[in-house]
Amino acid sequence: MKLITKLSQSKKTLFSIEILPPLKGKSIQSIYDGIDPLMEFKPAFVDVTYHREEYVYRKRDGGYLEKVSIRKRPGTVGICAAIMNKYNVEAVPHIICGGFTKEETENALIDLQFLGVDNVLALRGDSIKTEPAFVPEPGGHAYAIDLVKQIAEMNKSIYLDSEMKDAAPTNFCVGVSCYPEKHFEAPNITSDIKYLKAKVDAGAEYIVTQMFFDNSKYFEFVKLCRENNINVPIIPGLKILSSKQQVTSLPKIFHIDIPQAFYEALESCKDDKQIKEVGIKWCIEQSKELLKENVPCLHYYTMGASEATRAVAKEVF
Ligand code: FAD
């Protein structure tokens, strides 16, 4: 079922999660072990992230270094199919521009359609670690909007080969991402909102936010979106901060702030166990406040921490 249908039919705030494929070599059981404890909260959908290749240098005989391309977390599409089959829940693969030609994107979307996947989250993707800025694949897309446009065309039976006759239309519901604290490359929020609106105008039917720890940032952002005629559901994404290391790494990686009151509570913790307790408490409060405002769905970035997500969901749903 399309997420937009689920979102518009539901009278209450839905619950959803995002998971990462396991590291290459690990079994799919680790995915099930993460989802099983959360099934009692009836997730409306499970997002599965996509991880592109990285380059590493391997020492070879003779001492020279060889540049090798590796993908540490493959399996997004297979995991989506497995989740839908095992749990009868909607799985949403993330598809990215980076590393894909348009042709490869088209073929990947055909695979997804054949597997019965109805929803995709269309993203640009980040630059690979060895590149200072995002570089599109030759013959690929430079921005998420171009990916949204390609999917919207396929939904109208328009494939890359203009000579194709009687092509079956795909039927994807497309989501895109947004950044209540601004995307780090955007010169300002006005410009970021302008491009977000362009993604919606191109066919995106819902939006998922980057994680945030300060609800007022989300509320202000939604207000700004509505003022700019972005009228699709904007799903808040929440992360449970659960280790001392994350206090500095999350702001650095995701370009987000930790509110002062939260930071002070975290600072007074002696160890990671206490940090996790404070993180869970903060996320419960955030969730309850968002719930009061009738947000369409609360989307949790589990990042493998399903135990903490369960602790929050038990208090909120
Ligand atoms: P875009 O919408 O393309 O925007 C990128 C930047 O370019 C923004 O600053 C925007 O303002 C600007 N811009 C947009 N269009 C134009 C234009 N036409 N001209 C000029 N400027 C423009 N990454 C992964 O690799 N895998 C994942 O699974 C993944 N999942 C994510 C899930 C969520 C909910 C979020 C919030 C992010 C996720 N990311 C993932 C990270 C994401 O790919 C990065 O944040 C990336 O830097 C931006 O992606 P985007 O789709 O928002 O890009």
XYZ file of C-alpha atoms and ligand atoms in Angstrom:
370
model
C 0.000 0.000 0.000
C 1.178 3.521 -0.724
C 2.350 5.394 2.374
C 0.429 8.469 1.369
C -2.774 6.389 1.502
C -1.835 5.041 4.948
C -0.977 8.513 6.187
C -4.152 10.099 4.904
C -6.414 7.269 6.123
C -5.007 7.146 9.648
C -6.768 9.251 12.280
C -3.908 8.853 14.749
C -0.155 9.357 14.660
C 1.569 6.324 13.120
C 4.747 4.622 14.345
C 7.614 3.787 11.955
C 11.285 2.889 12.064
C 14.430 3.152 9.989
C 17.052 0.421 9.964
C 20.492 -0.063 8.431
C 21.490 -3.190 6.482
C 23.937 -5.272 8.528
C 27.645 -5.156 7.803
C 28.605 -7.428 4.912
C 29.081 -10.981 6.188
C 26.474 -10.690 8.969
C 23.250 -12.650 8.646
C 19.784 -11.195 8.128
C 18.876 -12.545 11.568
C 20.376 -9.357 13.057
C 17.686 -7.407 11.157
C 14.908 -9.625 12.487
C 16.341 -9.393 16.026
C 16.057 -5.609 15.743
C 12.526 -5.579 14.322
C 10.920 -8.356 16.430
C 10.766 -6.346 19.698
C 9.087 -3.439 17.860
C 6.372 -5.341 16.021
C 3.882 -5.040 18.902
C 3.732 -1.276 18.146
C 2.575 -2.095 14.599
C 5.031 -0.059 12.518
C 3.277 1.485 9.513
C 6.500 1.084 7.544
C 10.161 0.196 7.892
C 12.713 2.300 6.015
C 15.928 0.589 4.939
C 18.895 2.848 4.256
C 21.193 2.568 1.226
C 24.968 2.653 1.596
C 27.152 3.278 -1.377
C 30.712 2.186 -1.992
C 33.716 3.464 -0.085
C 37.342 3.481 -1.134
C 39.995 1.985 1.126
C 43.699 1.469 0.651
C 44.956 -2.131 1.074
C 48.644 -2.923 1.529
C 49.850 -5.373 -1.116
C 53.025 -7.492 -1.497
C 55.951 -5.221 -2.187
C 54.517 -2.539 0.112
C 52.443 -0.660 -2.447
C 48.920 0.501 -1.634
C 45.981 -0.547 -3.763
C 42.812 1.550 -3.851
C 39.875 -0.823 -3.432
C 36.158 -0.099 -3.688
C 34.035 -1.853 -1.068
C 30.404 -1.743 0.006
C 30.173 -2.371 3.718
C 26.385 -2.536 3.996
C 24.857 -4.000 0.833
C 21.457 -5.704 0.805
C 18.875 -2.872 0.939
C 16.571 -4.384 -1.691
C 16.836 -7.954 -0.380
C 16.138 -6.784 3.164
C 13.019 -4.906 2.007
C 11.683 -8.018 0.261
C 12.476 -10.179 3.299
C 10.767 -7.749 5.718
C 7.620 -7.516 3.605
C 7.499 -11.285 3.334
C 8.148 -12.029 7.027
C 6.176 -9.261 8.742
C 3.629 -8.216 6.117
C 4.655 -4.593 6.689
C 5.544 -1.942 4.118
C 9.293 -1.691 3.571
C 10.682 1.514 2.081
C 14.072 1.291 0.390
C 16.153 4.435 0.227
C 17.388 5.050 -3.281
C 20.143 7.518 -3.949
C 21.629 9.386 -6.902
C 25.254 8.754 -5.929
C 26.921 5.853 -7.729
C 23.989 5.243 -10.098
C 23.557 6.068 -13.762
C 19.981 6.835 -14.808
C 19.871 3.446 -16.535
C 20.927 1.649 -13.341
C 18.316 3.601 -11.397
C 15.640 2.596 -13.895
C 16.616 -1.069 -13.623
C 16.707 -0.916 -9.806
C 13.210 0.596 -9.791
C 11.958 -2.188 -12.087
C 13.326 -4.764 -9.600
C 11.544 -2.991 -6.755
C 8.272 -2.850 -8.673
C 8.462 -6.585 -9.443
C 9.080 -7.292 -5.744
C 5.889 -5.444 -4.810
C 7.606 -2.433 -3.215
C 5.187 0.502 -3.460
C 7.200 3.203 -1.686
C 10.686 4.649 -2.051
C 12.561 7.448 -0.329
C 14.462 9.376 -3.021
C 17.716 11.002 -1.896
C 20.815 12.485 -3.365
C 23.155 10.662 -0.965
C 26.274 12.076 0.625
C 29.687 12.326 -0.941
C 31.932 9.315 -0.492
C 34.495 9.799 2.257
C 37.411 10.334 -0.124
C 35.618 13.144 -1.993
C 35.270 16.641 -0.542
C 31.872 17.204 -2.157
C 29.159 15.128 -3.803
C 30.081 14.073 -7.334
C 27.274 12.661 -9.474
C 27.927 9.482 -11.428
C 28.562 10.249 -15.143
C 25.103 9.791 -16.680
C 23.516 9.956 -13.224
C 21.566 12.518 -11.215
C 23.063 15.493 -9.395
C 20.116 16.228 -7.068
C 17.288 14.264 -5.471
C 14.761 16.233 -7.543
C 16.112 14.612 -10.728
C 15.532 11.187 -9.190
C 12.000 12.174 -8.157
C 11.356 13.317 -11.736
C 12.626 10.025 -13.170
C 10.306 8.020 -10.883
C 7.371 10.320 -11.673
C 8.017 9.717 -15.390
C 8.125 5.938 -14.890
C 4.826 6.208 -13.039
C 3.516 7.675 -16.311
C 5.062 4.841 -18.434
C 7.889 7.113 -19.613
C 11.154 5.175 -19.537
C 14.603 6.327 -20.685
C 14.297 4.631 -24.073
C 11.883 6.923 -25.892
C 11.236 4.213 -28.484
C 9.787 1.806 -25.931
C 6.144 1.082 -26.761
C 3.321 0.074 -24.381
C 5.538 0.212 -21.288
C 3.756 -0.638 -18.042
C 3.671 2.292 -15.622
C 5.285 1.835 -12.222
C 3.215 2.853 -9.231
C 5.584 4.281 -6.634
C 4.753 6.646 -3.819
C 7.839 8.816 -3.456
C 9.113 10.400 -0.258
C 11.988 12.857 0.098
C 14.103 14.202 2.952
C 14.272 17.628 4.581
C 16.312 19.414 7.220
C 14.582 21.490 9.923
C 18.034 22.866 10.832
C 18.908 23.394 7.126
C 20.900 21.114 4.856
C 24.568 21.817 5.513
C 25.304 22.796 1.905
C 22.349 25.157 1.507
C 23.380 28.831 1.684
C 20.249 29.587 3.742
C 16.890 28.117 4.759
C 14.996 30.030 2.060
C 17.048 28.392 -0.642
C 16.703 24.961 0.993
C 12.903 25.353 1.192
C 12.780 26.454 -2.444
C 14.433 23.194 -3.539
C 12.283 21.166 -1.157
C 9.189 22.643 -2.759
C 10.605 21.774 -6.171
C 10.899 18.121 -5.055
C 7.255 18.129 -3.949
C 6.136 19.830 -7.165
C 8.053 17.149 -9.096
C 6.009 14.394 -7.431
C 7.172 13.732 -3.845
C 4.100 12.878 -1.771
C 5.565 13.010 1.725
C 8.683 14.265 3.493
C 10.809 12.788 6.300
C 12.953 15.100 8.413
C 16.525 14.766 9.468
C 16.759 13.933 13.183
C 16.355 16.868 15.585
C 16.370 17.168 19.375
C 14.536 20.470 19.646
C 10.858 20.251 18.685
C 10.589 23.999 18.208
C 12.905 23.642 15.175
C 10.455 21.150 13.644
C 7.393 23.296 14.385
C 9.032 26.414 12.895
C 10.144 24.442 9.854
C 6.667 22.997 9.217
C 5.194 26.512 9.533
C 7.699 27.804 6.974
C 6.899 24.933 4.627
C 3.145 25.631 4.849
C 3.789 29.343 4.196
C 5.680 28.266 1.083
C 2.865 26.033 -0.150
C 4.476 22.738 0.768
C 1.371 20.920 1.904
C 2.351 17.224 2.015
C 2.835 15.331 5.334
C 6.134 16.152 7.046
C 7.156 13.179 9.201
C 9.452 13.988 12.134
C 12.501 11.714 12.405
C 13.738 11.046 15.946
C 16.928 9.517 17.251
C 17.560 8.305 20.782
C 20.930 9.611 21.844
C 22.555 6.720 23.652
C 26.292 7.191 24.198
C 28.739 9.900 25.238
C 30.438 9.684 21.872
C 27.149 10.611 20.120
C 26.960 13.911 22.023
C 29.670 15.237 19.717
C 29.417 12.883 16.725
C 25.718 13.431 15.904
C 26.029 17.238 15.573
C 29.145 16.745 13.431
C 27.700 14.089 11.130
C 24.128 15.363 10.834
C 24.639 19.133 11.279
C 22.138 19.415 14.137
C 22.155 21.100 17.551
C 21.787 19.559 20.980
C 19.567 21.937 23.005
C 21.275 23.368 26.110
C 18.905 21.757 28.651
C 19.466 18.342 27.063
C 23.211 18.935 26.892
C 23.365 19.841 30.596
C 21.478 16.663 31.516
C 23.868 14.610 29.358
C 26.936 16.336 30.772
C 26.044 15.295 34.312
C 25.946 11.582 33.343
C 28.696 9.311 34.638
C 28.568 6.629 31.945
C 26.830 5.486 28.764
C 24.131 3.678 30.764
C 23.060 7.001 32.294
C 23.369 8.794 28.955
C 21.025 6.245 27.423
C 18.481 6.769 30.223
C 18.595 10.532 29.686
C 18.393 10.039 25.894
C 15.324 7.810 26.240
C 13.640 10.278 28.602
C 14.312 13.177 26.229
C 12.956 11.235 23.257
C 9.799 10.258 25.193
C 9.158 13.935 25.977
C 9.836 14.960 22.388
C 7.517 12.214 21.118
C 4.692 13.117 23.498
C 4.833 16.773 22.534
C 4.816 15.907 18.820
C 1.944 13.498 19.381
C -0.090 16.285 20.993
C 0.372 18.289 17.812
C -1.039 15.379 15.770
C 2.028 14.840 13.619
C 1.333 12.249 10.888
C 3.844 9.691 12.113
C 6.752 9.379 14.549
C 9.698 7.900 12.678
C 12.553 6.480 14.799
C 16.110 6.138 13.534
C 16.857 2.903 15.380
C 20.435 2.523 14.088
C 20.424 -0.946 15.619
C 19.224 0.307 19.041
C 15.808 -1.343 19.059
C 15.843 -1.816 22.843
C 15.925 1.968 23.377
C 13.277 2.504 20.674
C 11.087 -0.066 22.431
C 11.474 1.776 25.742
C 10.261 4.979 24.051
C 7.438 3.328 22.076
C 6.092 1.656 25.241
C 5.575 5.087 26.814
C 4.257 6.810 23.718
C 2.074 4.353 21.762
P 18.893 17.256 -2.302
O 17.432 17.426 -2.118
O 19.383 16.985 -3.681
O 19.604 18.566 -1.719
C 21.012 18.612 -1.539
C 21.454 20.062 -1.413
O 21.363 20.721 -2.671
C 20.615 20.920 -0.469
O 21.468 21.850 0.130
C 19.608 21.607 -1.384
O 19.166 22.849 -0.861
C 20.435 21.796 -2.643
N 19.672 21.641 -3.890
C 18.665 20.784 -4.144
N 18.285 20.874 -5.427
C 19.076 21.818 -6.002
C 19.178 22.343 -7.317
N 18.375 21.926 -8.295
N 20.122 23.299 -7.545
C 20.954 23.721 -6.557
N 20.886 23.250 -5.286
C 19.969 22.309 -5.015
N 22.127 9.141 2.564
C 22.494 7.938 2.045
O 23.553 7.849 1.417
N 21.700 6.831 2.214
C 20.526 6.863 2.883
O 19.844 5.843 3.028
C 20.091 8.124 3.432
N 18.908 8.245 4.084
C 18.502 9.473 4.543
C 17.241 9.594 5.142
C 16.803 10.830 5.630
C 15.421 10.954 6.249
C 17.654 11.968 5.537
C 17.208 13.284 6.104
C 18.904 11.846 4.929
C 19.344 10.615 4.426
N 20.577 10.470 3.775
C 20.962 9.245 3.248
C 21.500 11.601 3.676
C 21.248 12.466 2.419
O 21.496 11.711 1.264
C 22.189 13.666 2.525
O 21.780 14.512 3.559
C 22.459 14.447 1.249
O 23.534 15.357 1.524
C 21.274 15.279 0.762
O 20.303 14.495 0.265
P 18.907 15.144 -0.255
O 18.161 14.057 -0.917
O 18.258 15.883 0.836
O 19.506 16.131 -1.376
